[in-house]
Amino acid sequence: ATHAKAIPLVHVSTDYVFDGSSSGAYTPDAPIGPTSVYGASKAAGEMAVRTANPRHAIVRTAWVVSPHRGNFVKTMLRLAGERETLAVVDDQRGCPTSAADLAAGLAQIALRLAEDPEAPTGTFHYVNAGVTTWHGFARAIVAGNARRGGREIPVSGIPTSAYPTPARRPANSELSTQSLTAAYGFMPRPWSEALDDILDRLVGPAHRQT
Ligand SMILES: NC(=O)c1ccc[n+]([C@@H]2O[C@H](COP(=O)([O-])OP(=O)(O)OC[C@H]3O[C@@H](n4cnc5c(N)ncnc54)[C@H](OP(=O)(O)O)[C@@H]3O)[C@@H](O)[C@H]2O)c1
């Protein structure tokens, strides 16, 4: 329908289209290999978009967090208030991403596609800069919370096998944003900065370091 009406299409996809066995960052043209029903259905969604409308931007993202609704940051903050220790998976790596940063990026892409017939199309990755594990991310959340007066509790690392989830997550889902930078000039900021903004909203400003 969008193609018939000459409307460009922006579609959000996921790191779960990859099998996670790569050791480095995935570029958008890396072979996909979903290992879950979720990943397979998102890969099918990407194909449907490519077939239906050549003027598309498929934007894969990952590990999305925000001050709103349920997400990893909010879960860790809640657990930091409830528990004496936390154990978090340390053998899955990826790029935490602020929903607000992603939304701003998607809006800019949509605007460019709407206004400029030459705007780049294809598949891109948008994640915040830097790579960590869920354990590293949890530690940053707990430390950021403590800088704002919250409880500092120990966060230990555990293997994925000790924390089964319904959909298997890729072991490595580092996504390269290089082609998005080349096409649209975006330079996503580090995830740690984005996390500070979210904690400022959820917990309050950090106490001054003495
Ligand atoms: N969360 C992540 O880390 C992540 C990572 C990579 C990609 N993504 C992609 O980002 C997109 C959103 O994911 P999310 O995690 O934000 O999911 P979510 O929290 O489940 O939110 C989905 C939203 O879509 C709405 N929705 C669901 N089915 C709908 C329907 N049939 N018609 C209209 N609205 C519908 C829901 O509305 P209600 O609230 O009314 O149910 C909800 O607001 C998905 O395409 C996902 O694959 C997410």
mmCIF file of C-alpha atoms and ligand atoms in Angstrom:
data_model
loop_
_atom_site.group_PDB
_atom_site.id
_atom_site.type_symbol
_atom_site.label_atom_id
_atom_site.label_comp_id
_atom_site.label_asym_id
_atom_site.label_seq_id
_atom_site.Cartn_x
_atom_site.Cartn_y
_atom_site.Cartn_z
ATOM 1 C CA ALA A 1 0.000 0.000 0.000
ATOM 2 C CA THR A 2 2.810 2.460 0.857
ATOM 3 C CA HIS A 3 4.593 1.673 -2.429
ATOM 4 C CA ALA A 4 1.447 2.304 -4.508
ATOM 5 C CA LYS A 5 1.026 5.679 -2.785
ATOM 6 C CA ALA A 6 4.787 6.484 -3.085
ATOM 7 C CA ILE A 7 5.146 6.666 0.708
ATOM 8 C CA PRO A 8 8.556 5.659 2.105
ATOM 9 C CA LEU A 9 8.478 3.046 4.888
ATOM 10 C CA VAL A 10 10.524 2.946 8.100
ATOM 11 C CA HIS A 11 10.466 -0.450 9.796
ATOM 12 C CA VAL A 12 11.965 -1.414 13.174
ATOM 13 C CA SER A 13 13.713 -4.776 13.437
ATOM 14 C CA THR A 14 15.984 -6.556 15.861
ATOM 15 C CA ASP A 15 19.349 -8.156 16.668
ATOM 16 C CA TYR A 16 17.462 -11.482 17.039
ATOM 17 C CA VAL A 17 17.662 -11.931 13.233
ATOM 18 C CA PHE A 18 21.325 -12.921 13.830
ATOM 19 C CA ASP A 19 22.433 -16.209 15.393
ATOM 20 C CA GLY A 20 24.932 -14.428 17.649
ATOM 21 C CA SER A 21 27.883 -16.658 16.804
ATOM 22 C CA SER A 22 29.983 -13.877 15.232
ATOM 23 C CA SER A 23 32.867 -12.577 17.312
ATOM 24 C CA GLY A 24 32.719 -8.968 16.076
ATOM 25 C CA ALA A 25 30.051 -6.386 15.304
ATOM 26 C CA TYR A 26 27.321 -7.315 12.823
ATOM 27 C CA THR A 27 27.031 -5.035 9.794
ATOM 28 C CA PRO A 28 23.589 -4.768 8.170
ATOM 29 C CA ASP A 29 24.670 -6.987 5.255
ATOM 30 C CA ALA A 30 25.954 -9.819 7.499
ATOM 31 C CA PRO A 31 24.131 -13.118 6.902
ATOM 32 C CA ILE A 32 21.105 -13.551 9.129
ATOM 33 C CA GLY A 33 20.315 -16.789 10.973
ATOM 34 C CA PRO A 34 17.524 -16.418 13.513
ATOM 35 C CA THR A 35 17.442 -19.079 16.243
ATOM 36 C CA SER A 36 14.058 -18.187 17.783
ATOM 37 C CA VAL A 37 10.479 -17.855 16.523
ATOM 38 C CA TYR A 38 10.670 -14.132 17.358
ATOM 39 C CA GLY A 39 13.846 -13.707 15.285
ATOM 40 C CA ALA A 40 12.427 -15.714 12.387
ATOM 41 C CA SER A 41 9.190 -13.701 12.340
ATOM 42 C CA LYS A 42 11.122 -10.418 12.441
ATOM 43 C CA ALA A 43 13.340 -11.653 9.573
ATOM 44 C CA ALA A 44 10.171 -12.502 7.611
ATOM 45 C CA GLY A 45 8.877 -8.992 8.383
ATOM 46 C CA GLU A 46 12.078 -7.491 6.962
ATOM 47 C CA MET A 47 11.693 -9.547 3.767
ATOM 48 C CA ALA A 48 8.064 -8.479 3.425
ATOM 49 C CA VAL A 49 9.116 -4.814 3.656
ATOM 50 C CA ARG A 50 11.914 -5.262 1.080
ATOM 51 C CA THR A 51 9.494 -6.953 -1.313
ATOM 52 C CA ALA A 52 6.632 -4.513 -0.810
ATOM 53 C CA ASN A 53 8.404 -1.155 -0.989
ATOM 54 C CA PRO A 54 11.930 -0.428 -2.280
ATOM 55 C CA ARG A 55 11.844 2.991 -0.577
ATOM 56 C CA HIS A 56 12.326 1.588 2.898
ATOM 57 C CA ALA A 57 14.648 1.963 5.853
ATOM 58 C CA ILE A 58 14.731 -1.197 7.954
ATOM 59 C CA VAL A 59 16.340 -0.181 11.254
ATOM 60 C CA ARG A 60 17.549 -2.979 13.496
ATOM 61 C CA THR A 61 18.045 -2.096 17.124
ATOM 62 C CA ALA A 62 18.689 -3.991 20.372
ATOM 63 C CA TRP A 63 18.570 -3.848 24.175
ATOM 64 C CA VAL A 64 16.124 -0.917 24.174
ATOM 65 C CA VAL A 65 15.631 0.870 27.502
ATOM 66 C CA SER A 66 13.797 3.986 28.669
ATOM 67 C CA PRO A 67 12.173 5.548 31.733
ATOM 68 C CA HIS A 68 8.845 4.141 30.539
ATOM 69 C CA ARG A 69 7.096 0.786 30.784
ATOM 70 C CA GLY A 70 8.920 -2.436 31.585
ATOM 71 C CA ASN A 71 12.582 -2.780 30.532
ATOM 72 C CA PHE A 72 15.952 -3.960 31.858
ATOM 73 C CA VAL A 73 16.866 -0.659 33.573
ATOM 74 C CA LYS A 74 13.596 -0.543 35.492
ATOM 75 C CA THR A 75 13.849 -4.211 36.468
ATOM 76 C CA MET A 76 17.401 -3.769 37.808
ATOM 77 C CA LEU A 77 16.395 -0.660 39.790
ATOM 78 C CA ARG A 78 13.491 -2.548 41.352
ATOM 79 C CA LEU A 79 15.676 -5.557 42.210
ATOM 80 C CA ALA A 80 18.404 -3.294 43.624
ATOM 81 C CA GLY A 81 15.800 -2.038 46.099
ATOM 82 C CA GLU A 82 14.515 -5.514 46.960
ATOM 83 C CA ARG A 83 17.514 -7.855 47.028
ATOM 84 C CA GLU A 84 20.858 -8.091 48.794
ATOM 85 C CA THR A 85 22.707 -9.327 45.685
ATOM 86 C CA LEU A 86 22.033 -9.685 41.964
ATOM 87 C CA ALA A 87 23.229 -12.391 39.550
ATOM 88 C CA VAL A 88 23.145 -11.365 35.881
ATOM 89 C CA VAL A 89 24.132 -13.102 32.640
ATOM 90 C CA ASP A 90 27.699 -12.248 31.642
ATOM 91 C CA ASP A 91 28.114 -14.301 28.452
ATOM 92 C CA GLN A 92 25.817 -12.285 26.169
ATOM 93 C CA ARG A 93 27.200 -9.077 24.677
ATOM 94 C CA GLY A 94 25.313 -6.285 22.996
ATOM 95 C CA CYS A 95 24.630 -2.579 22.750
ATOM 96 C CA PRO A 96 22.151 -0.965 25.147
ATOM 97 C CA THR A 97 19.989 1.587 23.352
ATOM 98 C CA SER A 98 17.903 4.504 24.580
ATOM 99 C CA ALA A 99 14.369 4.472 23.183
ATOM 100 C CA ALA A 100 14.480 8.291 23.077
ATOM 101 C CA ASP A 101 17.725 8.309 21.046
ATOM 102 C CA LEU A 102 16.314 5.635 18.731
ATOM 103 C CA ALA A 103 13.046 7.542 18.304
ATOM 104 C CA ALA A 104 14.923 10.730 17.383
ATOM 105 C CA GLY A 105 16.981 8.760 14.836
ATOM 106 C CA LEU A 106 13.897 7.113 13.331
ATOM 107 C CA ALA A 107 12.142 10.498 13.073
ATOM 108 C CA GLN A 108 15.128 11.999 11.237
ATOM 109 C CA ILE A 109 15.281 9.065 8.840
ATOM 110 C CA ALA A 110 11.540 9.336 8.163
ATOM 111 C CA LEU A 111 11.824 13.069 7.548
ATOM 112 C CA ARG A 112 14.758 12.669 5.142
ATOM 113 C CA LEU A 113 12.962 9.893 3.247
ATOM 114 C CA ALA A 114 9.805 12.004 3.018
ATOM 115 C CA GLU A 115 11.596 15.137 1.817
ATOM 116 C CA ASP A 116 14.501 13.836 -0.247
ATOM 117 C CA PRO A 117 13.976 11.363 -3.108
ATOM 118 C CA GLU A 118 17.737 10.621 -2.959
ATOM 119 C CA ALA A 119 17.732 9.779 0.763
ATOM 120 C CA PRO A 120 19.538 6.481 1.453
ATOM 121 C CA THR A 121 17.352 3.369 1.649
ATOM 122 C CA GLY A 122 18.082 -0.193 2.803
ATOM 123 C CA THR A 123 18.868 -1.905 6.081
ATOM 124 C CA PHE A 124 20.633 -0.062 8.905
ATOM 125 C CA HIS A 125 21.545 -0.560 12.560
ATOM 126 C CA TYR A 126 20.801 1.971 15.287
ATOM 127 C CA VAL A 127 22.164 1.264 18.767
ATOM 128 C CA ASN A 128 23.963 3.478 21.259
ATOM 129 C CA ALA A 129 27.772 3.390 21.063
ATOM 130 C CA GLY A 130 29.767 0.851 23.066
ATOM 131 C CA VAL A 131 29.307 -2.808 23.830
ATOM 132 C CA THR A 132 28.787 -4.585 27.142
ATOM 133 C CA THR A 133 27.219 -7.677 28.706
ATOM 134 C CA TRP A 134 23.932 -7.788 30.630
ATOM 135 C CA HIS A 135 26.158 -8.105 33.721
ATOM 136 C CA GLY A 136 28.169 -5.005 32.755
ATOM 137 C CA PHE A 137 24.964 -3.130 32.026
ATOM 138 C CA ALA A 138 23.429 -4.184 35.372
ATOM 139 C CA ARG A 139 26.547 -3.047 37.216
ATOM 140 C CA ALA A 140 26.374 0.360 35.512
ATOM 141 C CA ILE A 141 22.688 0.666 36.461
ATOM 142 C CA VAL A 142 23.326 -0.269 40.112
ATOM 143 C CA ALA A 143 26.354 2.073 40.290
ATOM 144 C CA GLY A 144 24.393 4.918 38.665
ATOM 145 C CA ASN A 145 21.546 4.316 41.101
ATOM 146 C CA ALA A 146 24.013 4.391 44.031
ATOM 147 C CA ARG A 147 25.418 7.736 42.790
ATOM 148 C CA ARG A 148 21.863 9.007 43.129
ATOM 149 C CA GLY A 149 21.433 7.740 46.695
ATOM 150 C CA GLY A 150 20.201 4.197 45.926
ATOM 151 C CA ARG A 151 21.518 0.983 47.469
ATOM 152 C CA GLU A 152 24.880 -0.291 46.251
ATOM 153 C CA ILE A 153 24.578 -4.090 46.077
ATOM 154 C CA PRO A 154 27.008 -6.643 44.621
ATOM 155 C CA VAL A 155 26.237 -7.827 41.078
ATOM 156 C CA SER A 156 27.777 -11.168 40.145
ATOM 157 C CA GLY A 157 28.046 -12.735 36.693
ATOM 158 C CA ILE A 158 26.285 -15.983 35.721
ATOM 159 C CA PRO A 159 26.188 -17.976 32.477
ATOM 160 C CA THR A 160 23.134 -17.957 30.183
ATOM 161 C CA SER A 161 22.574 -21.610 31.069
ATOM 162 C CA ALA A 162 21.722 -20.502 34.629
ATOM 163 C CA TYR A 163 19.047 -18.068 33.412
ATOM 164 C CA PRO A 164 16.844 -19.649 30.724
ATOM 165 C CA THR A 165 14.492 -17.326 28.777
ATOM 166 C CA PRO A 166 11.590 -18.283 26.445
ATOM 167 C CA ALA A 167 13.331 -16.906 23.326
ATOM 168 C CA ARG A 168 17.031 -17.740 23.069
ATOM 169 C CA ARG A 169 19.033 -14.526 22.846
ATOM 170 C CA PRO A 170 22.007 -14.182 20.475
ATOM 171 C CA ALA A 171 25.255 -14.626 22.469
ATOM 172 C CA ASN A 172 26.756 -11.716 20.563
ATOM 173 C CA SER A 173 24.465 -9.033 19.227
ATOM 174 C CA GLU A 174 26.901 -6.179 18.781
ATOM 175 C CA LEU A 175 25.501 -4.151 15.868
ATOM 176 C CA SER A 176 27.717 -1.896 13.754
ATOM 177 C CA THR A 177 26.219 1.553 13.129
ATOM 178 C CA GLN A 178 28.923 2.528 10.599
ATOM 179 C CA SER A 179 26.665 2.402 7.550
ATOM 180 C CA LEU A 180 24.068 4.569 9.285
ATOM 181 C CA THR A 181 26.793 7.102 10.027
ATOM 182 C CA ALA A 182 27.913 6.991 6.387
ATOM 183 C CA ALA A 183 24.350 7.268 5.025
ATOM 184 C CA TYR A 184 22.727 9.685 7.466
ATOM 185 C CA GLY A 185 25.605 11.201 9.461
ATOM 186 C CA PHE A 186 24.345 9.865 12.793
ATOM 187 C CA MET A 187 26.888 9.392 15.583
ATOM 188 C CA PRO A 188 24.963 7.621 18.371
ATOM 189 C CA ARG A 189 26.250 8.643 21.806
ATOM 190 C CA PRO A 190 27.671 6.115 24.320
ATOM 191 C CA TRP A 191 25.066 3.954 26.072
ATOM 192 C CA SER A 192 26.454 5.066 29.458
ATOM 193 C CA GLU A 193 25.460 8.691 28.711
ATOM 194 C CA ALA A 194 22.000 7.613 27.606
ATOM 195 C CA LEU A 195 21.694 5.542 30.797
ATOM 196 C CA ASP A 196 22.558 8.612 32.911
ATOM 197 C CA ASP A 197 19.660 10.510 31.300
ATOM 198 C CA ILE A 198 17.275 7.650 32.067
ATOM 199 C CA LEU A 199 18.471 7.401 35.689
ATOM 200 C CA ASP A 200 18.148 11.186 36.067
ATOM 201 C CA ARG A 201 14.507 10.820 35.052
ATOM 202 C CA LEU A 202 13.768 7.722 37.160
ATOM 203 C CA VAL A 203 15.867 8.295 40.274
ATOM 204 C CA GLY A 204 16.939 11.954 40.238
ATOM 205 C CA PRO A 205 20.199 13.825 39.617
ATOM 206 C CA ALA A 206 23.501 12.219 40.675
ATOM 207 C CA HIS A 207 25.051 13.482 43.905
ATOM 208 C CA ARG A 208 28.110 15.643 43.436
ATOM 209 C CA GLN A 209 31.380 13.643 43.731
ATOM 210 C CA THR A 210 33.567 14.835 46.639
HETATM 211 N N1 LIG B 1 12.490 -3.817 23.222
HETATM 212 C C1 LIG B 1 13.632 -4.064 22.576
HETATM 213 O O1 LIG B 1 14.701 -4.184 23.182
HETATM 214 C C2 LIG B 1 13.648 -4.187 21.069
HETATM 215 C C3 LIG B 1 14.864 -4.483 20.437
HETATM 216 C C4 LIG B 1 14.903 -4.588 19.066
HETATM 217 C C5 LIG B 1 13.770 -4.376 18.323
HETATM 218 N N2 LIG B 1 12.584 -4.115 18.946
HETATM 219 C C6 LIG B 1 11.393 -3.908 18.109
HETATM 220 O O2 LIG B 1 10.729 -2.720 18.506
HETATM 221 C C7 LIG B 1 9.331 -2.853 18.315
HETATM 222 C C8 LIG B 1 8.592 -2.536 19.616
HETATM 223 O O3 LIG B 1 9.078 -3.415 20.595
HETATM 224 P P1 LIG B 1 8.808 -3.185 22.149
HETATM 225 O O4 LIG B 1 9.797 -4.019 22.885
HETATM 226 O O5 LIG B 1 8.674 -1.731 22.440
HETATM 227 O O6 LIG B 1 7.421 -3.920 22.305
HETATM 228 P P2 LIG B 1 6.271 -3.673 23.354
HETATM 229 O O7 LIG B 1 6.786 -3.048 24.621
HETATM 230 O O8 LIG B 1 5.526 -4.959 23.418
HETATM 231 O O9 LIG B 1 5.394 -2.574 22.661
HETATM 232 C C9 LIG B 1 4.672 -2.869 21.513
HETATM 233 C C10 LIG B 1 3.715 -1.721 21.247
HETATM 234 O O10 LIG B 1 3.002 -2.030 20.065
HETATM 235 C C11 LIG B 1 1.625 -1.966 20.338
HETATM 236 N N3 LIG B 1 0.974 -3.007 19.569
HETATM 237 C C12 LIG B 1 1.170 -4.345 19.646
HETATM 238 N N4 LIG B 1 0.393 -4.987 18.799
HETATM 239 C C13 LIG B 1 -0.328 -4.026 18.147
HETATM 240 C C14 LIG B 1 -1.299 -4.057 17.136
HETATM 241 N N5 LIG B 1 -1.713 -5.197 16.606
HETATM 242 N N6 LIG B 1 -1.775 -2.883 16.696
HETATM 243 C C15 LIG B 1 -1.382 -1.714 17.233
HETATM 244 N N7 LIG B 1 -0.449 -1.626 18.188
HETATM 245 C C16 LIG B 1 0.067 -2.777 18.635
HETATM 246 C C17 LIG B 1 1.463 -2.204 21.833
HETATM 247 O O11 LIG B 1 0.292 -1.592 22.259
HETATM 248 P P3 LIG B 1 -0.400 -1.986 23.689
HETATM 249 O O12 LIG B 1 0.415 -1.363 24.750
HETATM 250 O O13 LIG B 1 -1.758 -1.385 23.573
HETATM 251 O O14 LIG B 1 -0.420 -3.489 23.753
HETATM 252 C C18 LIG B 1 2.716 -1.523 22.369
HETATM 253 O O15 LIG B 1 2.500 -0.125 22.551
HETATM 254 C C19 LIG B 1 9.107 -4.283 17.817
HETATM 255 O O16 LIG B 1 9.040 -4.248 16.402
HETATM 256 C C20 LIG B 1 10.372 -5.009 18.257
HETATM 257 O O17 LIG B 1 10.636 -6.118 17.419
HETATM 258 C C21 LIG B 1 12.505 -3.997 20.311
#
